């Protein structure tokens, strides 16, 4: 069974640029969630994708957007990068149980640094 | 508001001893799930244990067990026979049954002393 994978591992961008982070869900999982984890903090929910559509969103501005593909992999796009966007971005996949998300399984994360 | 509080930013335990990590949460929902995740320095968040709120019996997974007090909205994690590999950041989290979002605490950094 393949776990959740994310790419790239590390990324350095400058303020105002755009970035795309990628996630491959665990085998058999069809739901992907994205989290932002600032240094010394717990993960904060950005949004979730199910059946290629956004299925819930946290308190993040529209410049954070995403996609889910037919193979359940996902992308997180961030436009107009700000210094505060520097964080570890975590992807988590989960199976659907009765239409709701059960336990989430996390990838290793992408460390984004904005200069 | 949905919040999770971990009041112990750092904890330490001697190898082979027992340690308890605290977590409290605030929700008006009655049906939800609770989780403890471990995040080693390698960064990958690993599920340690989960508890359904409707179950009164405390969950256990080998050396890991929880003390779930629903009325007090408390969900502590007990690690028995601590091992060096248990050193990590531990996050408490929950999800309400009618939602998809996980709410995380700020974490407790556990050090295991040889």
Short mmCIF file of C-alpha atoms in Angstrom, two decimals:
data_model
loop_
_atom_site.label_atom_id
_atom_site.label_comp_id
_atom_site.label_asym_id
_atom_site.label_seq_id
_atom_site.Cartn_x
_atom_site.Cartn_y
_atom_site.Cartn_z
CA UNK A 1 0.00 0.00 0.00
CA UNK A 2 1.49 3.34 -1.06
CA UNK A 3 1.29 6.18 1.46
CA UNK A 4 0.66 9.86 0.84
CA UNK A 5 3.46 11.54 -1.09
CA UNK A 6 4.14 15.22 -1.63
CA UNK A 7 6.41 17.21 -3.89
CA UNK A 8 8.59 19.11 -3.73
CA UNK A 9 10.15 18.60 -0.30
CA UNK A 10 11.41 22.16 -0.03
CA UNK A 11 10.68 25.30 -1.99
CA UNK A 12 11.95 28.86 -1.85
CA UNK A 13 9.97 31.67 -3.46
CA UNK A 14 9.92 35.43 -3.32
CA UNK A 15 7.06 37.65 -2.29
CA UNK A 16 4.45 38.09 -5.02
CA UNK A 17 5.29 34.87 -6.82
CA UNK A 18 2.96 31.93 -7.34
CA UNK A 19 3.57 28.35 -6.18
CA UNK A 20 2.07 24.92 -6.87
CA UNK A 21 2.41 22.05 -4.43
CA UNK A 22 1.48 18.48 -5.31
CA UNK A 23 0.08 15.54 -3.42
CA UNK A 24 -0.63 11.93 -4.30
CA UNK A 25 -3.19 10.34 -2.04
CA UNK A 26 -2.83 6.99 -0.37
CA UNK A 27 -4.00 4.04 -2.43
CA UNK A 28 -7.77 3.58 -2.05
CA UNK A 29 -8.34 7.09 -0.71
CA UNK A 30 -10.50 9.53 -2.65
CA UNK A 31 -10.47 12.60 -0.40
CA UNK A 32 -7.59 15.02 0.00
CA UNK A 33 -7.22 17.78 2.58
CA UNK A 34 -4.57 20.48 2.75
CA UNK A 35 -3.19 22.06 5.92
CA UNK A 36 -0.80 24.90 6.67
CA UNK A 37 1.48 24.39 9.66
CA UNK A 38 3.37 27.48 10.76
CA UNK A 39 6.47 27.01 12.87
CA UNK A 40 5.57 25.93 16.39
CA UNK A 41 1.86 25.65 15.60
CA UNK A 42 -0.63 22.92 14.87
CA UNK A 43 -1.91 22.36 11.34
CA UNK A 44 -4.61 24.75 10.11
CA UNK A 45 -7.19 23.45 7.64
CA UNK A 46 -7.05 25.11 4.22
CA UNK A 47 -9.56 23.06 2.22
CA UNK A 48 -10.63 19.60 1.21
CA UNK A 49 -11.32 18.02 -2.17
CA UNK A 50 -13.66 15.14 -2.89
CA UNK A 51 -14.68 13.96 -6.36
CA UNK A 52 -12.65 16.77 -7.89
CA UNK A 53 -14.64 19.47 -6.10
CA UNK A 54 -13.92 21.60 -3.06
CA UNK A 55 -15.70 20.02 -0.12
CA UNK A 56 -15.05 22.42 2.74
CA UNK A 57 -12.74 25.37 3.30
CA UNK A 58 -11.03 26.93 6.29
CA UNK A 59 -10.31 30.58 6.93
CA UNK A 60 -7.91 31.16 4.04
CA UNK A 61 -8.16 33.83 1.31
CA UNK A 62 -9.10 33.02 -2.31
CA UNK A 63 -5.47 33.23 -3.42
CA UNK A 64 -5.22 29.73 -1.92
CA UNK A 65 -6.82 27.44 -4.47
CA UNK A 66 -6.69 23.78 -5.35
CA UNK A 67 -7.46 21.02 -7.76
CA UNK A 68 -8.16 17.35 -7.53
CA UNK A 69 -7.60 15.05 -10.48
CA UNK A 70 -9.46 11.88 -11.53
CA UNK A 71 -6.72 9.75 -9.98
CA UNK A 72 -7.42 11.59 -6.65
CA UNK A 73 -4.08 13.40 -6.63
CA UNK A 74 -4.25 17.07 -5.78
CA UNK A 75 -2.56 20.42 -6.17
CA UNK A 76 -2.45 23.43 -3.88
CA UNK A 77 -1.85 26.76 -5.59
CA UNK A 78 -0.96 29.92 -3.79
CA UNK A 79 -0.90 33.22 -5.68
CA UNK A 80 0.69 36.52 -4.69
CA UNK A 81 2.85 34.93 -2.02
CA UNK A 82 3.30 36.78 1.26
CA UNK A 83 6.00 36.37 3.88
CA UNK A 84 3.42 34.84 6.28
CA UNK A 85 2.81 32.04 3.80
CA UNK A 86 6.12 30.52 4.87
CA UNK A 87 5.13 27.24 6.50
CA UNK A 88 5.00 23.49 6.20
CA UNK A 89 2.14 22.48 3.92
CA UNK A 90 0.66 19.11 4.71
CA UNK A 91 -1.56 16.99 2.54
CA UNK A 92 -3.78 14.32 4.07
CA UNK A 93 -5.88 11.70 2.37
CA UNK A 94 -8.74 9.67 3.70
CA UNK A 95 -11.36 7.20 2.57
CA UNK A 96 -14.97 8.23 2.54
CA UNK A 97 -17.09 6.45 5.13
CA UNK A 98 -20.79 7.13 4.87
CA UNK A 99 -20.15 10.38 3.03
CA UNK A 100 -17.91 11.77 5.77
CA UNK A 101 -14.17 11.86 6.18
CA UNK A 102 -12.82 9.24 8.54
CA UNK A 103 -9.26 9.24 9.80
CA UNK A 104 -6.76 11.29 7.82
CA UNK A 105 -3.33 10.03 6.78
CA UNK A 106 -0.66 12.63 6.25
CA UNK A 107 2.16 13.09 3.79
CA UNK A 108 5.63 14.31 4.76
CA UNK A 109 4.86 17.91 3.81
CA UNK A 110 6.39 20.62 1.66
CA UNK A 111 8.42 23.30 3.41
CA UNK A 112 7.74 26.63 1.70
CA UNK A 113 9.94 29.62 2.42
CA UNK A 114 8.91 33.02 1.11
CA UNK A 115 11.64 35.67 0.99
CA UNK B 1 -15.98 28.02 18.18
CA UNK B 2 -14.10 24.79 17.77
CA UNK B 3 -10.84 24.85 19.71
CA UNK B 4 -8.29 22.40 21.01
CA UNK B 5 -5.97 23.27 23.89
CA UNK B 6 -2.77 21.49 24.78
CA UNK B 7 -1.52 23.22 27.90
CA UNK B 8 1.88 21.48 28.05
CA UNK B 9 4.20 22.86 25.35
CA UNK B 10 6.98 20.50 26.50
CA UNK B 11 7.14 17.29 28.49
CA UNK B 12 9.91 14.87 29.33
CA UNK B 13 9.92 11.29 30.53
CA UNK B 14 12.55 8.76 31.50
CA UNK B 15 12.86 5.78 29.22
CA UNK B 16 10.55 2.93 30.35
CA UNK B 17 8.44 5.30 32.47
CA UNK B 18 4.89 6.51 31.86
CA UNK B 19 3.85 9.97 30.73
CA UNK B 20 0.46 11.61 30.21
CA UNK B 21 -0.16 14.38 27.72
CA UNK B 22 -3.18 16.62 28.28
CA UNK B 23 -5.75 17.88 25.81
CA UNK B 24 -9.00 19.74 26.22
CA UNK B 25 -11.38 20.80 23.49
CA UNK B 26 -14.41 22.96 23.08
CA UNK B 27 -17.35 22.03 20.92
CA UNK B 28 -21.10 22.23 21.16
CA UNK B 29 -21.45 19.07 19.10
CA UNK B 30 -22.25 15.75 20.73
CA UNK B 31 -20.97 13.44 18.02
CA UNK B 32 -17.33 13.70 17.05
CA UNK B 33 -14.03 11.87 16.77
CA UNK B 34 -10.83 12.54 18.70
CA UNK B 35 -7.29 11.80 17.58
CA UNK B 36 -3.72 11.89 18.75
CA UNK B 37 -1.09 12.34 16.07
CA UNK B 38 2.68 12.11 16.45
CA UNK B 39 5.03 14.27 14.38
CA UNK B 40 8.70 13.20 14.61
CA UNK B 41 11.48 15.48 13.43
CA UNK B 42 11.08 13.86 10.01
CA UNK B 43 7.81 15.85 9.85
CA UNK B 44 5.40 13.10 8.76
CA UNK B 45 2.31 13.16 10.94
CA UNK B 46 1.48 9.65 12.15
CA UNK B 47 -1.82 8.56 13.68
CA UNK B 48 -1.31 7.26 17.22
CA UNK B 49 -4.86 6.60 18.40
CA UNK B 50 -8.47 7.59 17.73
CA UNK B 51 -11.61 7.66 19.85
CA UNK B 52 -15.27 7.91 18.88
CA UNK B 53 -17.08 10.27 21.25
CA UNK B 54 -20.10 8.01 21.46
CA UNK B 55 -17.99 5.19 22.90
CA UNK B 56 -17.49 5.29 26.65
CA UNK B 57 -14.65 2.79 26.59
CA UNK B 58 -11.24 4.37 26.33
CA UNK B 59 -9.24 3.46 23.22
CA UNK B 60 -5.94 1.62 23.54
CA UNK B 61 -3.21 0.83 21.03
CA UNK B 62 -0.40 -1.23 22.54
CA UNK B 63 1.52 1.16 24.84
CA UNK B 64 -0.78 4.07 24.05
CA UNK B 65 -4.10 4.66 25.77
CA UNK B 66 -6.45 7.57 26.27
CA UNK B 67 -8.50 8.90 29.16
CA UNK B 68 -11.61 10.34 27.54
CA UNK B 69 -13.81 12.42 29.80
CA UNK B 70 -16.66 13.65 27.59
CA UNK B 71 -18.37 15.84 30.18
CA UNK B 72 -15.10 17.59 30.97
CA UNK B 73 -14.16 17.69 27.26
CA UNK B 74 -10.81 16.17 28.11
CA UNK B 75 -8.81 13.68 26.04
CA UNK B 76 -5.43 12.83 27.52
CA UNK B 77 -2.86 10.42 26.05
CA UNK B 78 -0.93 8.01 28.25
CA UNK B 79 2.28 6.48 26.95
CA UNK B 80 3.47 3.50 28.96
CA UNK B 81 7.00 2.03 28.91
CA UNK B 82 8.28 5.06 27.01
CA UNK B 83 10.84 4.40 24.30
CA UNK B 84 13.40 6.66 22.65
CA UNK B 85 11.38 6.47 19.43
CA UNK B 86 8.43 8.08 21.18
CA UNK B 87 10.23 11.42 21.18
CA UNK B 88 8.21 13.71 18.93
CA UNK B 89 5.65 16.49 18.82
CA UNK B 90 2.21 15.18 19.76
CA UNK B 91 -0.93 16.82 18.45
CA UNK B 92 -4.45 16.37 19.74
CA UNK B 93 -7.20 16.82 17.13
CA UNK B 94 -10.89 16.31 16.64
CA UNK B 95 -13.47 16.23 13.88
CA UNK B 96 -17.18 16.73 14.33
CA UNK B 97 -19.29 14.05 12.71
CA UNK B 98 -21.15 16.48 10.46
CA UNK B 99 -18.01 18.18 9.18
CA UNK B 100 -14.83 17.35 7.31
CA UNK B 101 -12.38 19.69 9.01
CA UNK B 102 -9.90 18.50 11.59
CA UNK B 103 -9.10 20.93 14.43
CA UNK B 104 -5.62 20.63 15.91
CA UNK B 105 -4.03 21.81 19.12
CA UNK B 106 -0.65 23.54 19.23
CA UNK B 107 1.18 20.39 20.21
CA UNK B 108 3.29 19.00 23.06
CA UNK B 109 6.95 18.30 22.48
CA UNK B 110 7.91 15.05 24.21
CA UNK B 111 11.52 14.29 25.11
CA UNK B 112 12.50 10.78 26.20
CA UNK B 113 15.53 10.68 28.47
CA UNK B 114 17.73 7.57 28.22
#
